[in-house]
XYZ file of C-alpha atoms in Angstrom:
342
model
C 108.121 115.791 142.478
C 110.956 116.888 140.200
C 110.789 116.182 136.482
C 112.965 113.274 135.283
C 116.494 114.209 134.206
C 116.914 114.971 130.511
C 119.307 116.638 128.105
C 118.939 118.580 124.869
C 120.467 116.919 121.788
C 121.026 118.023 118.197
C 118.938 116.705 115.359
C 121.870 115.086 113.570
C 123.056 113.145 116.622
C 123.111 109.375 117.027
C 120.836 109.835 120.043
C 118.086 111.305 117.879
C 118.508 108.513 115.339
C 118.025 106.037 118.198
C 114.992 107.967 119.421
C 113.336 107.810 116.018
C 113.661 104.018 116.076
C 111.301 104.006 119.053
C 107.509 104.160 118.831
C 105.901 107.598 118.598
C 103.354 107.160 121.384
C 101.538 110.357 120.352
C 100.952 109.246 116.756
C 97.420 109.447 115.417
C 98.117 106.086 113.757
C 98.174 104.518 117.227
C 94.809 106.064 118.072
C 96.169 109.013 120.036
C 93.691 111.847 120.339
C 93.078 115.255 121.864
C 90.903 115.100 124.997
C 90.585 118.834 125.700
C 92.269 122.196 125.118
C 92.128 125.793 126.279
C 92.039 127.269 122.787
C 92.637 126.386 119.134
C 91.475 129.565 117.453
C 93.853 129.498 114.490
C 94.720 125.816 114.119
C 93.521 122.572 115.717
C 95.409 120.831 118.487
C 94.879 117.498 116.683
C 97.518 118.589 114.147
C 100.148 117.908 116.822
C 99.538 114.182 116.384
C 99.883 113.925 112.598
C 102.482 111.500 111.287
C 103.386 113.645 108.295
C 105.929 116.437 108.593
C 104.346 119.879 108.899
C 103.927 121.852 105.684
C 103.554 125.550 104.873
C 101.126 126.793 102.215
C 101.811 130.503 101.623
C 98.490 131.262 99.916
C 96.243 129.251 102.229
C 93.997 131.221 104.594
C 90.869 130.471 106.622
C 88.155 132.829 107.843
C 90.211 133.160 111.059
C 93.529 133.979 109.444
C 96.571 132.182 108.084
C 96.191 128.396 107.770
C 98.868 126.666 109.799
C 99.745 122.990 110.011
C 99.958 122.697 113.776
C 98.239 123.861 116.960
C 97.942 127.637 117.191
C 96.063 129.660 119.811
C 94.932 133.257 119.737
C 97.161 136.142 120.875
C 97.352 138.087 124.150
C 96.734 135.275 126.625
C 97.148 136.639 130.161
C 97.803 133.130 131.512
C 98.817 130.218 129.225
C 97.285 127.701 126.832
C 97.204 123.923 127.183
C 95.976 120.760 125.525
C 95.611 117.214 126.857
C 96.596 114.241 124.691
C 95.410 110.688 125.271
C 98.136 108.353 124.021
C 96.948 105.520 121.820
C 98.688 103.077 124.157
C 100.261 103.625 127.547
C 104.026 103.727 127.485
C 107.348 104.790 128.948
C 108.941 107.820 127.285
C 112.567 107.881 126.119
C 112.543 111.337 124.520
C 110.585 114.126 122.847
C 110.603 116.267 119.720
C 108.736 119.546 120.171
C 108.543 120.886 116.638
C 107.766 124.536 115.779
C 108.334 124.141 112.019
C 106.877 127.058 109.994
C 105.890 128.966 113.144
C 108.311 131.890 112.858
C 106.641 135.027 114.241
C 103.952 133.120 116.064
C 105.617 130.130 117.767
C 105.096 129.176 121.400
C 108.098 130.749 123.175
C 108.032 128.390 126.181
C 106.608 124.882 126.601
C 106.283 122.425 129.479
C 104.768 118.926 129.562
C 103.037 116.928 132.270
C 102.049 113.253 132.344
C 99.387 111.150 134.041
C 98.518 107.468 134.252
C 94.752 107.498 134.563
C 91.495 106.548 132.894
C 89.974 108.816 130.264
C 87.033 109.435 132.596
C 89.312 110.677 135.379
C 91.179 112.941 132.966
C 87.975 114.439 131.579
C 86.512 114.963 135.066
C 89.692 116.578 136.359
C 90.415 113.847 138.909
C 93.630 112.668 137.221
C 96.895 113.719 138.868
C 99.388 115.174 136.393
C 103.100 115.470 137.193
C 105.779 117.427 135.403
C 107.908 115.408 132.996
C 109.397 118.360 131.099
C 109.876 121.690 132.910
C 109.544 124.980 131.065
C 111.927 125.007 128.092
C 112.516 127.774 125.591
C 111.427 127.241 122.004
C 113.028 128.655 118.869
C 110.970 129.570 115.810
C 110.731 127.047 112.977
C 112.781 124.364 114.727
C 112.840 120.809 116.025
C 113.688 120.619 119.733
C 114.948 117.181 120.782
C 115.125 116.059 124.399
C 116.417 112.695 125.625
C 115.700 111.345 129.110
C 118.565 109.919 131.126
C 116.313 106.929 131.828
C 112.859 105.974 130.514
C 110.045 107.708 132.367
C 107.273 106.033 134.269
C 104.349 104.728 132.227
C 101.864 107.413 131.154
C 98.492 107.325 129.424
C 97.976 111.084 128.975
C 100.117 114.170 128.424
C 99.309 117.812 129.062
C 101.182 120.245 126.820
C 101.454 123.766 128.252
C 102.062 126.665 125.868
C 103.362 129.898 127.505
C 101.680 132.251 126.963
C 100.233 131.359 123.557
C 101.241 130.682 119.966
C 101.919 127.705 117.728
C 103.510 124.249 117.838
C 103.578 122.140 114.677
C 104.086 118.600 115.993
C 104.786 116.676 119.181
C 106.664 113.381 118.866
C 106.742 111.264 122.017
C 109.317 108.546 121.452
C 108.992 105.567 123.751
C 107.970 101.989 124.313
C 104.395 100.760 124.613
C 103.790 99.055 127.961
C 100.556 97.069 127.578
C 98.074 97.416 130.407
C 96.370 94.299 129.035
C 97.182 92.272 125.926
C 94.915 92.807 122.916
C 93.532 89.401 121.921
C 91.397 88.277 118.975
C 88.105 86.396 119.221
C 89.899 83.044 118.898
C 92.008 83.842 121.942
C 95.217 84.296 119.966
C 97.329 87.384 120.530
C 99.159 89.322 117.817
C 102.527 89.090 119.528
C 104.090 91.707 117.219
C 101.281 94.294 117.440
C 102.421 97.715 118.641
C 99.560 97.770 121.165
C 101.009 94.627 122.716
C 104.487 96.154 122.878
C 105.847 94.827 119.587
C 108.192 96.936 117.467
C 110.608 96.828 114.564
C 114.222 96.874 115.756
C 116.305 96.380 112.600
C 116.054 96.106 108.823
C 118.197 95.820 105.740
C 116.683 98.857 104.027
C 113.853 101.366 104.508
C 114.332 103.602 101.499
C 110.661 104.444 101.002
C 109.023 103.746 104.370
C 109.792 102.252 107.754
C 109.242 98.698 109.015
C 107.783 100.272 112.176
C 104.575 100.580 110.147
C 104.277 96.782 109.935
C 102.929 96.501 113.493
C 100.465 99.420 113.459
C 96.697 99.030 113.945
C 94.378 98.539 110.978
C 95.362 98.188 107.331
C 96.589 101.748 106.809
C 95.562 104.517 104.455
C 98.155 104.579 101.675
C 101.128 102.633 100.379
C 103.269 105.078 102.348
C 102.339 103.591 105.714
C 103.783 100.156 105.073
C 107.393 99.022 104.694
C 109.012 99.389 101.259
C 112.631 98.934 100.210
C 114.516 100.218 97.171
C 114.701 98.148 93.999
C 117.538 95.649 94.044
C 119.830 95.190 91.046
C 122.024 92.349 92.303
C 121.402 88.617 91.901
C 120.060 86.635 94.878
C 119.232 89.778 96.841
C 116.817 89.832 99.775
C 115.561 92.432 102.230
C 114.626 91.718 105.826
C 113.100 93.264 108.925
C 113.375 92.058 112.527
C 110.432 92.527 114.879
C 110.785 92.252 118.629
C 107.626 90.661 120.004
C 105.833 92.525 122.762
C 105.753 89.331 124.793
C 107.518 86.015 124.072
C 105.097 83.512 122.616
C 104.304 80.401 120.652
C 103.502 81.307 117.042
C 100.480 79.560 115.515
C 99.253 81.680 112.601
C 100.595 84.632 110.616
C 99.182 87.208 108.235
C 101.074 89.082 105.526
C 99.080 91.996 104.100
C 100.108 93.604 100.797
C 97.252 96.122 100.712
C 97.948 98.812 98.058
C 101.243 97.184 97.060
C 100.306 96.193 93.536
C 103.348 96.570 91.276
C 105.885 96.322 94.060
C 104.853 93.483 96.399
C 107.495 90.812 97.198
C 106.967 87.672 95.096
C 108.356 85.359 97.789
C 108.741 85.696 101.574
C 109.868 83.701 104.612
C 109.509 84.093 108.369
C 111.960 82.888 111.025
C 112.060 83.181 114.808
C 114.729 83.325 117.473
C 115.118 83.684 121.241
C 117.242 86.565 122.474
C 117.494 88.763 125.559
C 118.749 91.669 123.412
C 116.677 94.268 121.584
C 118.475 93.301 118.372
C 119.596 89.656 118.232
C 123.310 89.033 117.764
C 124.694 88.574 114.272
C 125.242 84.871 114.974
C 121.723 84.303 116.355
C 120.147 81.008 115.333
C 116.954 81.568 113.338
C 114.293 78.842 113.114
C 111.890 78.629 110.186
C 108.267 79.480 111.007
C 106.991 79.954 107.450
C 108.944 78.568 104.490
C 109.145 80.327 101.141
C 105.575 81.329 100.228
C 104.418 83.495 97.304
C 102.468 86.704 97.843
C 100.097 88.503 95.502
C 99.117 92.126 95.015
C 96.807 94.007 97.380
C 95.704 91.030 99.478
C 95.741 89.514 102.953
C 97.622 86.210 103.081
C 97.091 83.760 105.944
C 99.412 80.890 106.863
C 99.670 78.344 109.652
C 103.051 78.114 111.312
C 105.127 75.131 110.218
C 107.743 75.839 112.883
C 108.136 74.320 116.353
C 105.122 74.643 118.618
C 107.122 74.423 121.851
C 109.492 77.388 121.363
C 108.534 80.785 122.811
C 110.120 83.165 120.309
C 111.131 86.689 121.304
C 111.834 87.975 117.771
C 110.810 87.205 114.213
C 112.666 87.966 110.990
C 110.593 88.617 107.877
C 112.497 88.281 104.595
C 111.420 89.399 101.115
C 112.907 87.926 97.945
C 114.224 89.994 96.325
C 112.663 93.248 97.630
C 109.397 95.188 97.613
C 106.768 96.405 100.014
C 104.231 95.074 102.485
C 101.643 96.846 104.630
C 101.210 94.772 107.818
C 102.487 91.607 109.502
C 100.479 89.821 112.198
C 102.173 87.181 114.350
C 99.297 85.396 116.073
C 100.039 83.023 118.893
C 99.846 82.341 122.604
C 101.918 84.342 125.090
C 104.424 82.359 127.081
C 103.980 84.694 130.057
C 101.223 86.917 131.338
C 101.561 90.687 130.856
């Protein structure tokens, strides 16, 4: 089977900007992990999945050689090296960034990628069937390499990265859309309709000066203030900042949670939540928004729980979270009942 059609695009293109608005399916924040590898003599394969940009520390060495922030195998491989990644959530892939930053005399000269939709057990045992989704492509030293698919790929759970014949890769970004195999539900039967694992994602915002609203739907409560959503300080009267989340599945909102963990001097003093129904990724400018949560105050470094005061018979597709006037928040949970099965 031939690999899906793709094209190479430049880092400053609108296509790459659109890619980066998608979910990085290979992010460690989603629970992605390394299943196996042929070699990681100089640097661990798990570095491929880090959210942070790769760094270079000139004076840093290990007992095996130069410390590198990426995956680096030993020299003189007569065949090729590989590593298998289990994606945190299954998804369709829209594009890739194969990043060789800081690997200049030791980068992987050629890379290919295969995908599989299988259980972890089948992957570990070797029963999973991998198929090529990126044929061999040449890599430049110290560079981002962006590839955009002509159409989203099939849904994959695992990727195999092949490194010919050996060398280093700093990061792998797998931009796509989570396609839930089953919805993740809480003990009370409610589903976080906006959770990334249920297919939810941020699609628009007024400002993301410090960090992205895509963090709002990630698992857990995060590690630092940097993995929430924070806007710049406003200096104009009556200002507000907003983010729109597309729900993974349309649903009836019953309860919400706003978490300001680690936002202590910069949390929003007042917030609202509205919902709408739209067939578009980003609702039209004249979309009608219905109040779900009226103006409620938030406090520093705390989880805030509210019951919906909006209509109980409307299956919303999107929610709009608004901060008055600005600030930062770690997570938003939109708990409700799906209108359709997924």
